[in-house]
mmCIF file of C-alpha atoms in Angstrom:
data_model
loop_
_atom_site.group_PDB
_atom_site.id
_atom_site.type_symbol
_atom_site.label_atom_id
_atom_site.label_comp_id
_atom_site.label_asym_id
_atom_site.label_seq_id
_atom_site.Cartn_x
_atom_site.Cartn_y
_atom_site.Cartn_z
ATOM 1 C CA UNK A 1174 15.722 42.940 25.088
ATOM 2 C CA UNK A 1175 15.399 46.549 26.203
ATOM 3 C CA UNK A 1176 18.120 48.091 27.871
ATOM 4 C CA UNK A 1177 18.075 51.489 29.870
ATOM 5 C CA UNK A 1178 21.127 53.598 29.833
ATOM 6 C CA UNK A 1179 21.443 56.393 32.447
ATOM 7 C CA UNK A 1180 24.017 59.015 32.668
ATOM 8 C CA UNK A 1181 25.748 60.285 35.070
ATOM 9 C CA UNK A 1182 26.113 58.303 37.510
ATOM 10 C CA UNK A 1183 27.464 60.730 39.863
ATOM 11 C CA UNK A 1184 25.915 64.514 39.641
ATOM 12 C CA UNK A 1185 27.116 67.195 42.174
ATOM 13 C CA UNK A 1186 25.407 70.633 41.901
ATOM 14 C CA UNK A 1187 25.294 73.586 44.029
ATOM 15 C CA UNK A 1188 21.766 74.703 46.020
ATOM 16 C CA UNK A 1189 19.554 76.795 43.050
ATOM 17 C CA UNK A 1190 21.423 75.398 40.329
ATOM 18 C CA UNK A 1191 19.616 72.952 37.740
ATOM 19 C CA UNK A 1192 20.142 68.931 37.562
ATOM 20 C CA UNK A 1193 19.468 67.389 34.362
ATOM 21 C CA UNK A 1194 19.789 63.281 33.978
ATOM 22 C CA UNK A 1195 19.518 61.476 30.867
ATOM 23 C CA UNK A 1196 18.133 58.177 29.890
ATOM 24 C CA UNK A 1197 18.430 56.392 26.420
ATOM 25 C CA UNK A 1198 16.761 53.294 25.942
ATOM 26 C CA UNK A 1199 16.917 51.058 23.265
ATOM 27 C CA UNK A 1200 13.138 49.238 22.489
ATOM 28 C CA UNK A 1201 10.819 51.055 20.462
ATOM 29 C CA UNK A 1202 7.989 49.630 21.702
ATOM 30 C CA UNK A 1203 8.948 51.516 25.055
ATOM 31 C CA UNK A 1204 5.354 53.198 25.946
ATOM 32 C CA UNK A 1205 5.407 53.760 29.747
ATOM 33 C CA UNK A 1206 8.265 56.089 31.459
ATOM 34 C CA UNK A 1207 9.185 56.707 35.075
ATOM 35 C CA UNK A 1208 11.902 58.606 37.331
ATOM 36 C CA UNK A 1209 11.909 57.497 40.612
ATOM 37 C CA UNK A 1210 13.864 59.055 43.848
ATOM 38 C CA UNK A 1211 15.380 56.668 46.498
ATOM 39 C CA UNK A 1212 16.792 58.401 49.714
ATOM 40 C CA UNK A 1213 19.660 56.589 51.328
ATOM 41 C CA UNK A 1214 18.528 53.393 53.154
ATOM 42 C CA UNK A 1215 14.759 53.545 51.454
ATOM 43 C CA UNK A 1216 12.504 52.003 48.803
ATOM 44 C CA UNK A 1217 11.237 53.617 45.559
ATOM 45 C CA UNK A 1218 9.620 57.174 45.647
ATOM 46 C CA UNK A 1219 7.754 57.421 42.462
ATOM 47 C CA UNK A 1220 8.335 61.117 40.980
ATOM 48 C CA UNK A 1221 6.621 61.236 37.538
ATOM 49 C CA UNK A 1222 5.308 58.375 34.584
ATOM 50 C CA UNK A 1223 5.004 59.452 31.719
ATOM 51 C CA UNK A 1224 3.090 58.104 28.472
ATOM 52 C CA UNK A 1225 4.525 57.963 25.512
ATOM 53 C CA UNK A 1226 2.154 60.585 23.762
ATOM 54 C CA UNK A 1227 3.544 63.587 26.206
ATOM 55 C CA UNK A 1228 6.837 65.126 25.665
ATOM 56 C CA UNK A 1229 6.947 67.224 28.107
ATOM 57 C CA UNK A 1230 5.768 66.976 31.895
ATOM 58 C CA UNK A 1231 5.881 69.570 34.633
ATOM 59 C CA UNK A 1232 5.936 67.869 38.420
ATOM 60 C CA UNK A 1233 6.883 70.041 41.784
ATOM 61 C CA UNK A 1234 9.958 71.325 40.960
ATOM 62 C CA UNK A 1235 11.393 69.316 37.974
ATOM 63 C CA UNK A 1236 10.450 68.962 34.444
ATOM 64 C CA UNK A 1237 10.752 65.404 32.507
ATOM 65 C CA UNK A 1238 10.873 65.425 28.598
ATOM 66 C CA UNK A 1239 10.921 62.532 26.402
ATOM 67 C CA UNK A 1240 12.002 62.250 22.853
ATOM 68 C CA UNK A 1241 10.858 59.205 21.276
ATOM 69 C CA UNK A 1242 12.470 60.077 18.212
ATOM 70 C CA UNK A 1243 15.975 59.635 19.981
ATOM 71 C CA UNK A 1244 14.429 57.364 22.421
ATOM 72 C CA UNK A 1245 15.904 59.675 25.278
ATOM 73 C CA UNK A 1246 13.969 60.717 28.814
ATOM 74 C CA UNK A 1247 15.269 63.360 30.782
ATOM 75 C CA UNK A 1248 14.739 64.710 33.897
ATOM 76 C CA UNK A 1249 15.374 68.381 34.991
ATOM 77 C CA UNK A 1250 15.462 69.080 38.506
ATOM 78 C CA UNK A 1251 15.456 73.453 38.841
ATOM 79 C CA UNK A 1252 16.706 75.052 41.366
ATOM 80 C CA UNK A 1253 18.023 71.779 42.976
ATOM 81 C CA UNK A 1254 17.861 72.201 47.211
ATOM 82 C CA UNK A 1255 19.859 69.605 49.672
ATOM 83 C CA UNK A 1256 16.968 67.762 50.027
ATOM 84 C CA UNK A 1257 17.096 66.518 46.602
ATOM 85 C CA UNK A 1258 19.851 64.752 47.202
ATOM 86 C CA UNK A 1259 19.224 60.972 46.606
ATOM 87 C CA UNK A 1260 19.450 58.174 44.319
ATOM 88 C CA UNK A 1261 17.278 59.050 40.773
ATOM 89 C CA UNK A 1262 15.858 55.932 38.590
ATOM 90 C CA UNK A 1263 14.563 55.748 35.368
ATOM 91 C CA UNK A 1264 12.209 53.006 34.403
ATOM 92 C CA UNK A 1265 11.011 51.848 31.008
ATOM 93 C CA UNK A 1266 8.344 49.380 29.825
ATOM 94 C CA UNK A 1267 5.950 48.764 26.862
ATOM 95 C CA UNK A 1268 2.375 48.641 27.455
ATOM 96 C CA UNK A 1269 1.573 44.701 27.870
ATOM 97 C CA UNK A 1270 0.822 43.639 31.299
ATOM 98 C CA UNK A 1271 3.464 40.875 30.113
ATOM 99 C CA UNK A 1272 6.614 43.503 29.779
ATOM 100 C CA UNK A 1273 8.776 44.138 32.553
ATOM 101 C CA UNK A 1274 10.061 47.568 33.679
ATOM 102 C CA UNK A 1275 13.774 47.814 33.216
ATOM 103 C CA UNK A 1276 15.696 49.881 35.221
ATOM 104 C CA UNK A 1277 18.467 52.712 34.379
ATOM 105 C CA UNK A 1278 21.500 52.550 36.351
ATOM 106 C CA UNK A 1279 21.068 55.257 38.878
ATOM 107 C CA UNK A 1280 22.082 58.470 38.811
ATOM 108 C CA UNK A 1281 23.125 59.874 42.938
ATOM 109 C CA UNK A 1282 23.280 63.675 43.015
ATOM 110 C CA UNK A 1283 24.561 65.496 45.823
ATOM 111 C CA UNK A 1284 22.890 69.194 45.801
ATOM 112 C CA UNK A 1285 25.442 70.965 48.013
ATOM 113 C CA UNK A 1286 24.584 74.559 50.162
ATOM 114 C CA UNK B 925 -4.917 53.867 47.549
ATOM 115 C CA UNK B 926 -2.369 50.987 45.962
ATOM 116 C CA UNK B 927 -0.010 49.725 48.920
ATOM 117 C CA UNK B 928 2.073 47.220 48.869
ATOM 118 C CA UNK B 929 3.735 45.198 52.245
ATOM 119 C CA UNK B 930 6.765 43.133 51.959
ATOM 120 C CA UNK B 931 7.899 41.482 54.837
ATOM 121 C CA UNK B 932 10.418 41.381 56.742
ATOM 122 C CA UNK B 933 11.892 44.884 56.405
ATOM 123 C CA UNK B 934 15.511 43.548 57.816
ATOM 124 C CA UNK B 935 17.068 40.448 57.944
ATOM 125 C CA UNK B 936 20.481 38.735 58.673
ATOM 126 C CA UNK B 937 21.077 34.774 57.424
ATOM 127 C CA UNK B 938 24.266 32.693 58.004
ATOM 128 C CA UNK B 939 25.862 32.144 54.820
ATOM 129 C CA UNK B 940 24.566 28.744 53.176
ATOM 130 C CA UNK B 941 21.505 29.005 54.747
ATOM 131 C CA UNK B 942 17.889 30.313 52.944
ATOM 132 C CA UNK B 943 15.251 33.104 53.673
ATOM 133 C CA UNK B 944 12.082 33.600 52.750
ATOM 134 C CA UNK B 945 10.407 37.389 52.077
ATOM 135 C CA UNK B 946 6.594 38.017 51.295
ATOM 136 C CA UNK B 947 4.769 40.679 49.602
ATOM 137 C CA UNK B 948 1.044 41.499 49.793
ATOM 138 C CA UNK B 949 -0.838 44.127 47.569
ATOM 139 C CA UNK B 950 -3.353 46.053 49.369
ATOM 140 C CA UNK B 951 -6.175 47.733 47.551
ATOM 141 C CA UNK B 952 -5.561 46.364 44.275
ATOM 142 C CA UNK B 953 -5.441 43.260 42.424
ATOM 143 C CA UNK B 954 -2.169 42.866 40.926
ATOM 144 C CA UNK B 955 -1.937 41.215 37.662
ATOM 145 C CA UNK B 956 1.612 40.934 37.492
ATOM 146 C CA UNK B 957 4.300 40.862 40.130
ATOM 147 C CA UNK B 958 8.173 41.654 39.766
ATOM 148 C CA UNK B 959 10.797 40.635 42.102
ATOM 149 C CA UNK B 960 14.008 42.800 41.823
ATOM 150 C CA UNK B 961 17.754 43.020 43.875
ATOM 151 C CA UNK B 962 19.711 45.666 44.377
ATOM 152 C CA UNK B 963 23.118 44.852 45.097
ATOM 153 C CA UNK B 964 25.269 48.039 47.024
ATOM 154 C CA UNK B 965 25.689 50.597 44.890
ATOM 155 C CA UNK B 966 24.025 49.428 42.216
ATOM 156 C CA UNK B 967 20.493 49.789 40.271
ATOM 157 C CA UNK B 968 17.656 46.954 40.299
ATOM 158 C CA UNK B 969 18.002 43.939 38.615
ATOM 159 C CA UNK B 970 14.921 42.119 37.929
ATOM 160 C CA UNK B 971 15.075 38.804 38.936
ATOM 161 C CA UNK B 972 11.635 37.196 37.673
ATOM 162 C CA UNK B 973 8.569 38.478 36.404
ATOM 163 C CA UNK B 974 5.088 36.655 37.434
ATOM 164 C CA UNK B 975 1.914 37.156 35.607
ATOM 165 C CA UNK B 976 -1.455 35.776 36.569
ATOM 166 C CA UNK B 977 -1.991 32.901 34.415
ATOM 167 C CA UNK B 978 1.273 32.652 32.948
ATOM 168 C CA UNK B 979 4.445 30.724 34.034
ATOM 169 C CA UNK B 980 7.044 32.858 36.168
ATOM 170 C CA UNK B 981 9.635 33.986 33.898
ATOM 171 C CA UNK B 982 13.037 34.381 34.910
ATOM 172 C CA UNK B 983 16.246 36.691 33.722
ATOM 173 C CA UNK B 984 19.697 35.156 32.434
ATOM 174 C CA UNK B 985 21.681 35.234 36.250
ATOM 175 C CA UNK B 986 18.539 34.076 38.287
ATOM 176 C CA UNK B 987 16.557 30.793 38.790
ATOM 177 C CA UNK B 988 14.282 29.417 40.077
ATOM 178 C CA UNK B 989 16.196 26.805 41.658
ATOM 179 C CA UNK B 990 18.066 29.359 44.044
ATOM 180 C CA UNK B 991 15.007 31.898 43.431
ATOM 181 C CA UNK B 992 11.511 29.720 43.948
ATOM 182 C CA UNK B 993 8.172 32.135 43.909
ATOM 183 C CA UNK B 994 5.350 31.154 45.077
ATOM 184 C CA UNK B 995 2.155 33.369 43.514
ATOM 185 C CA UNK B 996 -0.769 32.057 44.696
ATOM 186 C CA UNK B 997 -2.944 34.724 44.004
ATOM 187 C CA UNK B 998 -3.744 38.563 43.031
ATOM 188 C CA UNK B 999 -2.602 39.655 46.125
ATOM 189 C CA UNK B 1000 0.533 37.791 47.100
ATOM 190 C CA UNK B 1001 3.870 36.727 46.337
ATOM 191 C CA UNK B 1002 7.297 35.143 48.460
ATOM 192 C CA UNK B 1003 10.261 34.512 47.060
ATOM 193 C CA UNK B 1004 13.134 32.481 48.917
ATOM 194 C CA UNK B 1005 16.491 32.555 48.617
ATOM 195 C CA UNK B 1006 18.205 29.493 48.780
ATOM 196 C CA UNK B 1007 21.793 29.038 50.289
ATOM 197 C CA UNK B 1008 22.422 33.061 50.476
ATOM 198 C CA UNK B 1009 25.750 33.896 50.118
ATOM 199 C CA UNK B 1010 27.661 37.364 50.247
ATOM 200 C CA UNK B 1011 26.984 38.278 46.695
ATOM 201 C CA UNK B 1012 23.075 37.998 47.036
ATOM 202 C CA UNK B 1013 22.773 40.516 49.960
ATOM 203 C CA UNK B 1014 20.906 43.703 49.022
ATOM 204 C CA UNK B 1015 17.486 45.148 48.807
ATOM 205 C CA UNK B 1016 14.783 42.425 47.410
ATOM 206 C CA UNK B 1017 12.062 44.882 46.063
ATOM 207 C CA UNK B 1018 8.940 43.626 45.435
ATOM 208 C CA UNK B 1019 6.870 45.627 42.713
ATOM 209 C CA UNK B 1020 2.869 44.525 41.670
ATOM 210 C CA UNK B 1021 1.545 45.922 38.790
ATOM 211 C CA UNK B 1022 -2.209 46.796 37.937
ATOM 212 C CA UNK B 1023 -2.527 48.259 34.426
ATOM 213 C CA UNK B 1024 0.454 50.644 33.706
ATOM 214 C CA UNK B 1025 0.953 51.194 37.230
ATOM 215 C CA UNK B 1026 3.727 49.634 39.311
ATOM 216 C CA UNK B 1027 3.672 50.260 43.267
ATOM 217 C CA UNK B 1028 6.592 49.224 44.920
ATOM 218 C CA UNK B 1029 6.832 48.071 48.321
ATOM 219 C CA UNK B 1030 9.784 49.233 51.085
ATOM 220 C CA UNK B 1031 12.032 46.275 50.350
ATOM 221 C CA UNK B 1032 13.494 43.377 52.018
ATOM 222 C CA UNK B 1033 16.745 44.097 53.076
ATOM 223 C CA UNK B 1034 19.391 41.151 52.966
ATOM 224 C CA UNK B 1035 22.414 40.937 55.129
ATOM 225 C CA UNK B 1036 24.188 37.458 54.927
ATOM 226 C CA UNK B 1037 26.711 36.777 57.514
#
């Protein structure tokens, strides 16, 4: 079955710098793409999902690209502030109603002043 | 707009003994509903998948005799779990799908005592 790996799993970065996490996966029927945020002690935030016709998306302050040749999704937080700091998700599924979204392993960045 | 409820937000259970959570999608009819853990620290494990008209499918580490659903219809789901013990305290997300969408309700968080 498809499985989702995420890297790093710890990302510090100082206030203004960029934030970039990567997720490979491994099923190449893969078609639907999410990153999701999770503050400490909450659910799931959705930030972006992304087909797998567009490479690259633009949301409010972060950019996601996807490479379906390398099966690799990446997300690009610029000019990371402290309240970015949380818990980031990817999620990966193919397009029947009958697939399940599988999870990365989490990525928790700490954007420091 | 898509909301999702699970219920309760909190809750504490004496070791051995079971709990039951519910979720209920608002403003949509959810054709398929996904029941997910996450253990401290770590990412979201689906536990079972439930499509309308299908059986409820469940991943290697979880059954349905410590994990019984009950999905009666588009719009709702429980899940118990049976004899909790320390290892399956956590977050219980509860995730309904319409389409490519998944909307994610705030959780069910699991302390066992």
């Amino acid at each position: 079955g498809e499985q989702v790996e995420q890297r790093p799993p710890h990302l510090s970065v100082r206030e203004g710098d960029s934030a970039v996490i990567t997720c490979t996966y491994t099923d190449p029927n893969s078609y639907y793409f999410f990153w999701y945020k999770q503050e400490p002690g909450a659910s799931l935030q959705l930030l972006m999902k992304v087909f797998s016709s567009t490479e690259i998306n633009e949301g409010q302050g972060f950019t996601v690209l996807l490479n379906k040749k390398d099966k690799r999704l990446s997300l690009n937080l610029t000019a990371a502030h402290p309240g970015d700091s949380a818990a980031y998700f990817c999620a990966v599924s193919a397009s029947s109603s009958f697939s399940k979204l599988v999870f990365g392993q989490g990525t928790s960045l700490s954007v420091v002043p | 707009g898509a909301l999702v409820y699970q219920y309760p937000r909190r809750t504490i259970c004496k070791s051995g003994t079971s709990m039951r959570m519910e979720c209920q999608a608002v403003g949509f009819q959810a054709t398929s509903v996904a029941w997910y853990r996450q253990s401290p620290q770590k990412t979201f494990e689906l536990i079972a998948l439930s499509t309308v008209n299908s059986a409820i499918k469940y991943e290697q580490n979880f059954t349905q005799e410590k994990f019984p659903i009950s999905h009666p219809n588009l719009s709702f789901s429980s899940m118990t779990v049976l004899n909790a013990y320390l290892e399956d305290r956590g977050l219980y997300l509860c995730g309904a799908r319409e389409g490519s969408d998944y909307t994610f309700g705030s959780g069910t968080r699991l302390l066992v005592i």
